[in-house]
Amino acid sequence: MKNNNAVYIFFILLAISFWNPLTFYLVYHNYDIYASNTLKGIFGLISLSGIILIFLINKNKLSQKKKDLSFPFSITLISFAFFVGLNILMGALKTKKTTIKEVKTGLIFEPGSRFKYKTTEFDFDANTNSLGLRDTEITTTKSKPRILCIGDSWTFGWGVDVANSWPKKLQTLFKENGKDVEVINGGQPGISTDNYKKHLLKALPVLKPDIVLVGVLQLDDLAQLGESYVFRNSKDRIVEKLPKYKVLTNTLLQFLKVSFSSFIDFFNKGKIANQKDEWSLSASEY
């Protein structure tokens, strides 16, 4: 009986080694979902339930049928944890690969990547150069005045060819006025003002620009910065009253996206992005 109990206890311990508040912090504290009290409650409840089960099994307080029910539950939790660990490993290997190239490449994107974006509004190619920027080829040796432009999708030139992004339009304007100035596109869609410092710390030592232009929009970047500050510092946060089931569904979906982000990126690599449904969902949430 004791040997039999030891098997159940081993699998329950293996399960709660991931499903506990400490592991939740270690794995997810850099993501927005860490603020979810629902997820914190789930991880705490599972770990507490596991400890209680171990105590009851060790004291022979559970019937064989109830102990048998704990086994598939433990296996399910362990399997989830295994794939989360594999997802983290995939992300680490990708980061390591990029870091190796960052000596001369990979400042923002994967160097030499080719991606086609197709939505109901746009149809354009987004290719990166050997430095990992959406721009023409650039040498690390500066031969003329150099301007580095940092920003989000507006700077990146979302929806248009790179020649029609505002950094390249600025370079054309210089040329038309007899000024030989190199303007570099350092934009990345989806980032906010919180990310600009990180990009600059990587790009400045390599590109050595004379001027850095940070492209911000008052109803996008500055609004995001203000919202971020208010959310982090205000005790009276304004939150839309959504149905509880919808809040829970959205929370769990975000949790799954974060948990398996590397898998999602791997299977979506090279696919045509059609974001109509995502935009609709985002608009309804706002």
mmCIF file of N, CA and C in Angstrom, residues 73-128:
data_model
loop_
_atom_site.group_PDB
_atom_site.id
_atom_site.type_symbol
_atom_site.label_atom_id
_atom_site.label_comp_id
_atom_site.label_asym_id
_atom_site.label_seq_id
_atom_site.Cartn_x
_atom_site.Cartn_y
_atom_site.Cartn_z
ATOM 1 N N PHE A 73 -5.488 13.495 -13.632
ATOM 2 C CA PHE A 73 -5.421 14.930 -13.401
ATOM 3 C C PHE A 73 -3.964 15.381 -13.283
ATOM 4 N N SER A 74 -3.174 14.615 -12.545
ATOM 5 C CA SER A 74 -1.749 14.936 -12.378
ATOM 6 C C SER A 74 -1.007 14.844 -13.711
ATOM 7 N N ILE A 75 -1.324 13.807 -14.490
ATOM 8 C CA ILE A 75 -0.675 13.627 -15.788
ATOM 9 C C ILE A 75 -0.979 14.794 -16.713
ATOM 10 N N THR A 76 -2.221 15.268 -16.683
ATOM 11 C CA THR A 76 -2.611 16.417 -17.517
ATOM 12 C C THR A 76 -1.817 17.660 -17.127
ATOM 13 N N LEU A 77 -1.711 17.925 -15.835
ATOM 14 C CA LEU A 77 -0.961 19.092 -15.364
ATOM 15 C C LEU A 77 0.524 18.975 -15.690
ATOM 16 N N ILE A 78 1.067 17.773 -15.556
ATOM 17 C CA ILE A 78 2.489 17.544 -15.866
ATOM 18 C C ILE A 78 2.741 17.725 -17.358
ATOM 19 N N SER A 79 1.829 17.245 -18.193
ATOM 20 C CA SER A 79 1.981 17.373 -19.644
ATOM 21 C C SER A 79 1.972 18.836 -20.060
ATOM 22 N N PHE A 80 1.058 19.603 -19.455
ATOM 23 C CA PHE A 80 1.006 21.044 -19.749
ATOM 24 C C PHE A 80 2.333 21.694 -19.366
ATOM 25 N N ALA A 81 2.818 21.367 -18.170
ATOM 26 C CA ALA A 81 4.078 21.939 -17.698
ATOM 27 C C ALA A 81 5.241 21.553 -18.609
ATOM 28 N N PHE A 82 5.228 20.324 -19.103
ATOM 29 C CA PHE A 82 6.297 19.851 -19.992
ATOM 30 C C PHE A 82 6.354 20.702 -21.260
ATOM 31 N N PHE A 83 5.191 20.958 -21.861
ATOM 32 C CA PHE A 83 5.172 21.731 -23.099
ATOM 33 C C PHE A 83 5.486 23.203 -22.851
ATOM 34 N N VAL A 84 5.132 23.719 -21.688
ATOM 35 C CA VAL A 84 5.540 25.086 -21.343
ATOM 36 C C VAL A 84 7.063 25.162 -21.239
ATOM 37 N N GLY A 85 7.660 24.141 -20.611
ATOM 38 C CA GLY A 85 9.116 24.094 -20.518
ATOM 39 C C GLY A 85 9.773 24.000 -21.882
ATOM 40 N N LEU A 86 9.180 23.190 -22.770
ATOM 41 C CA LEU A 86 9.689 23.077 -24.135
ATOM 42 C C LEU A 86 9.556 24.398 -24.874
ATOM 43 N N ASN A 87 8.459 25.100 -24.629
ATOM 44 C CA ASN A 87 8.251 26.414 -25.232
ATOM 45 C C ASN A 87 9.328 27.403 -24.780
ATOM 46 N N ILE A 88 9.657 27.370 -23.484
ATOM 47 C CA ILE A 88 10.706 28.246 -22.948
ATOM 48 C C ILE A 88 12.056 27.903 -23.571
ATOM 49 N N LEU A 89 12.331 26.615 -23.737
ATOM 50 C CA LEU A 89 13.583 26.178 -24.343
ATOM 51 C C LEU A 89 13.684 26.652 -25.792
ATOM 52 N N MET A 90 12.594 26.530 -26.539
ATOM 53 C CA MET A 90 12.583 27.010 -27.922
ATOM 54 C C MET A 90 12.855 28.501 -27.980
ATOM 55 N N GLY A 91 12.240 29.244 -27.064
ATOM 56 C CA GLY A 91 12.464 30.690 -27.016
ATOM 57 C C GLY A 91 13.893 31.032 -26.662
ATOM 58 N N ALA A 92 14.477 30.267 -25.728
ATOM 59 C CA ALA A 92 15.865 30.507 -25.318
ATOM 60 C C ALA A 92 16.834 30.228 -26.459
ATOM 61 N N LEU A 93 16.587 29.156 -27.214
ATOM 62 C CA LEU A 93 17.456 28.820 -28.344
ATOM 63 C C LEU A 93 17.366 29.883 -29.431
ATOM 64 N N LYS A 94 16.163 30.389 -29.649
ATOM 65 C CA LYS A 94 15.977 31.439 -30.651
ATOM 66 C C LYS A 94 16.703 32.702 -30.211
ATOM 67 N N THR A 95 16.581 33.039 -28.915
ATOM 68 C CA THR A 95 17.264 34.221 -28.385
ATOM 69 C C THR A 95 18.768 34.068 -28.482
ATOM 70 N N LYS A 96 19.251 32.858 -28.178
ATOM 71 C CA LYS A 96 20.690 32.608 -28.254
ATOM 72 C C LYS A 96 21.184 32.764 -29.677
ATOM 73 N N LYS A 97 20.406 32.251 -30.629
ATOM 74 C CA LYS A 97 20.780 32.359 -32.035
ATOM 75 C C LYS A 97 20.851 33.816 -32.462
ATOM 76 N N THR A 98 19.875 34.615 -32.011
ATOM 77 C CA THR A 98 19.848 36.029 -32.356
ATOM 78 C C THR A 98 20.994 36.769 -31.687
ATOM 79 N N THR A 99 21.270 36.404 -30.427
ATOM 80 C CA THR A 99 22.329 37.087 -29.683
ATOM 81 C C THR A 99 23.680 36.904 -30.360
ATOM 82 N N ILE A 100 23.929 35.712 -30.893
ATOM 83 C CA ILE A 100 25.187 35.448 -31.582
ATOM 84 C C ILE A 100 25.348 36.374 -32.778
ATOM 85 N N LYS A 101 24.246 36.647 -33.462
ATOM 86 C CA LYS A 101 24.293 37.479 -34.657
ATOM 87 C C LYS A 101 24.314 38.968 -34.320
ATOM 88 N N GLU A 102 23.960 39.317 -33.071
ATOM 89 C CA GLU A 102 23.811 40.722 -32.735
ATOM 90 C C GLU A 102 25.118 41.488 -32.782
ATOM 91 N N VAL A 103 26.241 40.795 -32.836
ATOM 92 C CA VAL A 103 27.524 41.481 -32.955
ATOM 93 C C VAL A 103 27.537 42.315 -34.223
ATOM 94 N N LYS A 104 26.959 41.776 -35.271
ATOM 95 C CA LYS A 104 26.906 42.532 -36.520
ATOM 96 C C LYS A 104 25.497 42.603 -37.100
ATOM 97 N N THR A 105 24.554 41.860 -36.543
ATOM 98 C CA THR A 105 23.199 41.834 -37.076
ATOM 99 C C THR A 105 22.181 41.684 -35.965
ATOM 100 N N GLY A 106 20.924 41.574 -36.339
ATOM 101 C CA GLY A 106 19.857 41.277 -35.399
ATOM 102 C C GLY A 106 19.553 42.361 -34.402
ATOM 103 N N LEU A 107 19.561 43.628 -34.816
ATOM 104 C CA LEU A 107 19.298 44.711 -33.882
ATOM 105 C C LEU A 107 17.842 44.736 -33.442
ATOM 106 N N ILE A 108 16.926 44.390 -34.330
ATOM 107 C CA ILE A 108 15.509 44.351 -33.983
ATOM 108 C C ILE A 108 14.870 43.041 -34.432
ATOM 109 N N PHE A 109 14.997 42.742 -35.741
ATOM 110 C CA PHE A 109 14.367 41.548 -36.294
ATOM 111 C C PHE A 109 15.414 40.485 -36.617
ATOM 112 N N GLU A 110 14.937 39.330 -37.043
ATOM 113 C CA GLU A 110 15.833 38.293 -37.522
ATOM 114 C C GLU A 110 16.442 38.739 -38.840
ATOM 115 N N PRO A 111 17.742 38.753 -38.965
ATOM 116 C CA PRO A 111 18.385 39.241 -40.190
ATOM 117 C C PRO A 111 17.960 38.451 -41.422
ATOM 118 N N GLY A 112 17.759 39.154 -42.516
ATOM 119 C CA GLY A 112 17.444 38.509 -43.782
ATOM 120 C C GLY A 112 16.100 37.814 -43.821
ATOM 121 N N SER A 113 15.173 38.206 -42.946
ATOM 122 C CA SER A 113 13.855 37.564 -42.954
ATOM 123 C C SER A 113 12.992 38.127 -44.080
ATOM 124 N N ARG A 114 12.092 37.303 -44.540
ATOM 125 C CA ARG A 114 11.162 37.695 -45.602
ATOM 126 C C ARG A 114 9.760 37.372 -45.138
ATOM 127 N N PHE A 115 8.906 38.382 -45.108
ATOM 128 C CA PHE A 115 7.551 38.138 -44.646
ATOM 129 C C PHE A 115 6.567 38.973 -45.457
ATOM 130 N N LYS A 116 5.461 38.343 -45.833
ATOM 131 C CA LYS A 116 4.421 39.031 -46.585
ATOM 132 C C LYS A 116 3.214 39.235 -45.677
ATOM 133 N N TYR A 117 2.780 40.486 -45.569
ATOM 134 C CA TYR A 117 1.607 40.798 -44.767
ATOM 135 C C TYR A 117 0.434 41.066 -45.705
ATOM 136 N N LYS A 118 -0.628 40.350 -45.466
ATOM 137 C CA LYS A 118 -1.810 40.538 -46.287
ATOM 138 C C LYS A 118 -3.025 40.603 -45.386
ATOM 139 N N THR A 119 -3.722 41.725 -45.419
ATOM 140 C CA THR A 119 -4.941 41.904 -44.647
ATOM 141 C C THR A 119 -5.997 42.466 -45.588
ATOM 142 N N THR A 120 -7.143 42.810 -45.025
ATOM 143 C CA THR A 120 -8.196 43.401 -45.859
ATOM 144 C C THR A 120 -7.825 44.805 -46.318
ATOM 145 N N GLU A 121 -6.835 45.423 -45.659
ATOM 146 C CA GLU A 121 -6.440 46.785 -46.012
ATOM 147 C C GLU A 121 -5.081 46.865 -46.701
ATOM 148 N N PHE A 122 -4.171 45.937 -46.355
ATOM 149 C CA PHE A 122 -2.806 46.040 -46.840
ATOM 150 C C PHE A 122 -2.351 44.773 -47.539
ATOM 151 N N ASP A 123 -1.375 44.939 -48.408
ATOM 152 C CA ASP A 123 -0.716 43.806 -49.065
ATOM 153 C C ASP A 123 0.694 44.274 -49.401
ATOM 154 N N PHE A 124 1.649 43.942 -48.528
ATOM 155 C CA PHE A 124 3.005 44.452 -48.737
ATOM 156 C C PHE A 124 4.032 43.472 -48.186
ATOM 157 N N ASP A 125 5.261 43.643 -48.614
ATOM 158 C CA ASP A 125 6.366 42.812 -48.144
ATOM 159 C C ASP A 125 7.150 43.557 -47.072
ATOM 160 N N ALA A 126 7.570 42.823 -46.063
ATOM 161 C CA ALA A 126 8.399 43.402 -45.005
ATOM 162 C C ALA A 126 9.667 42.566 -44.901
ATOM 163 N N ASN A 127 10.727 43.018 -45.542
ATOM 164 C CA ASN A 127 11.996 42.292 -45.551
ATOM 165 C C ASN A 127 13.013 43.017 -44.683
ATOM 166 N N THR A 128 13.927 42.266 -44.091
ATOM 167 C CA THR A 128 14.937 42.887 -43.243
ATOM 168 C C THR A 128 16.327 42.700 -43.847
#
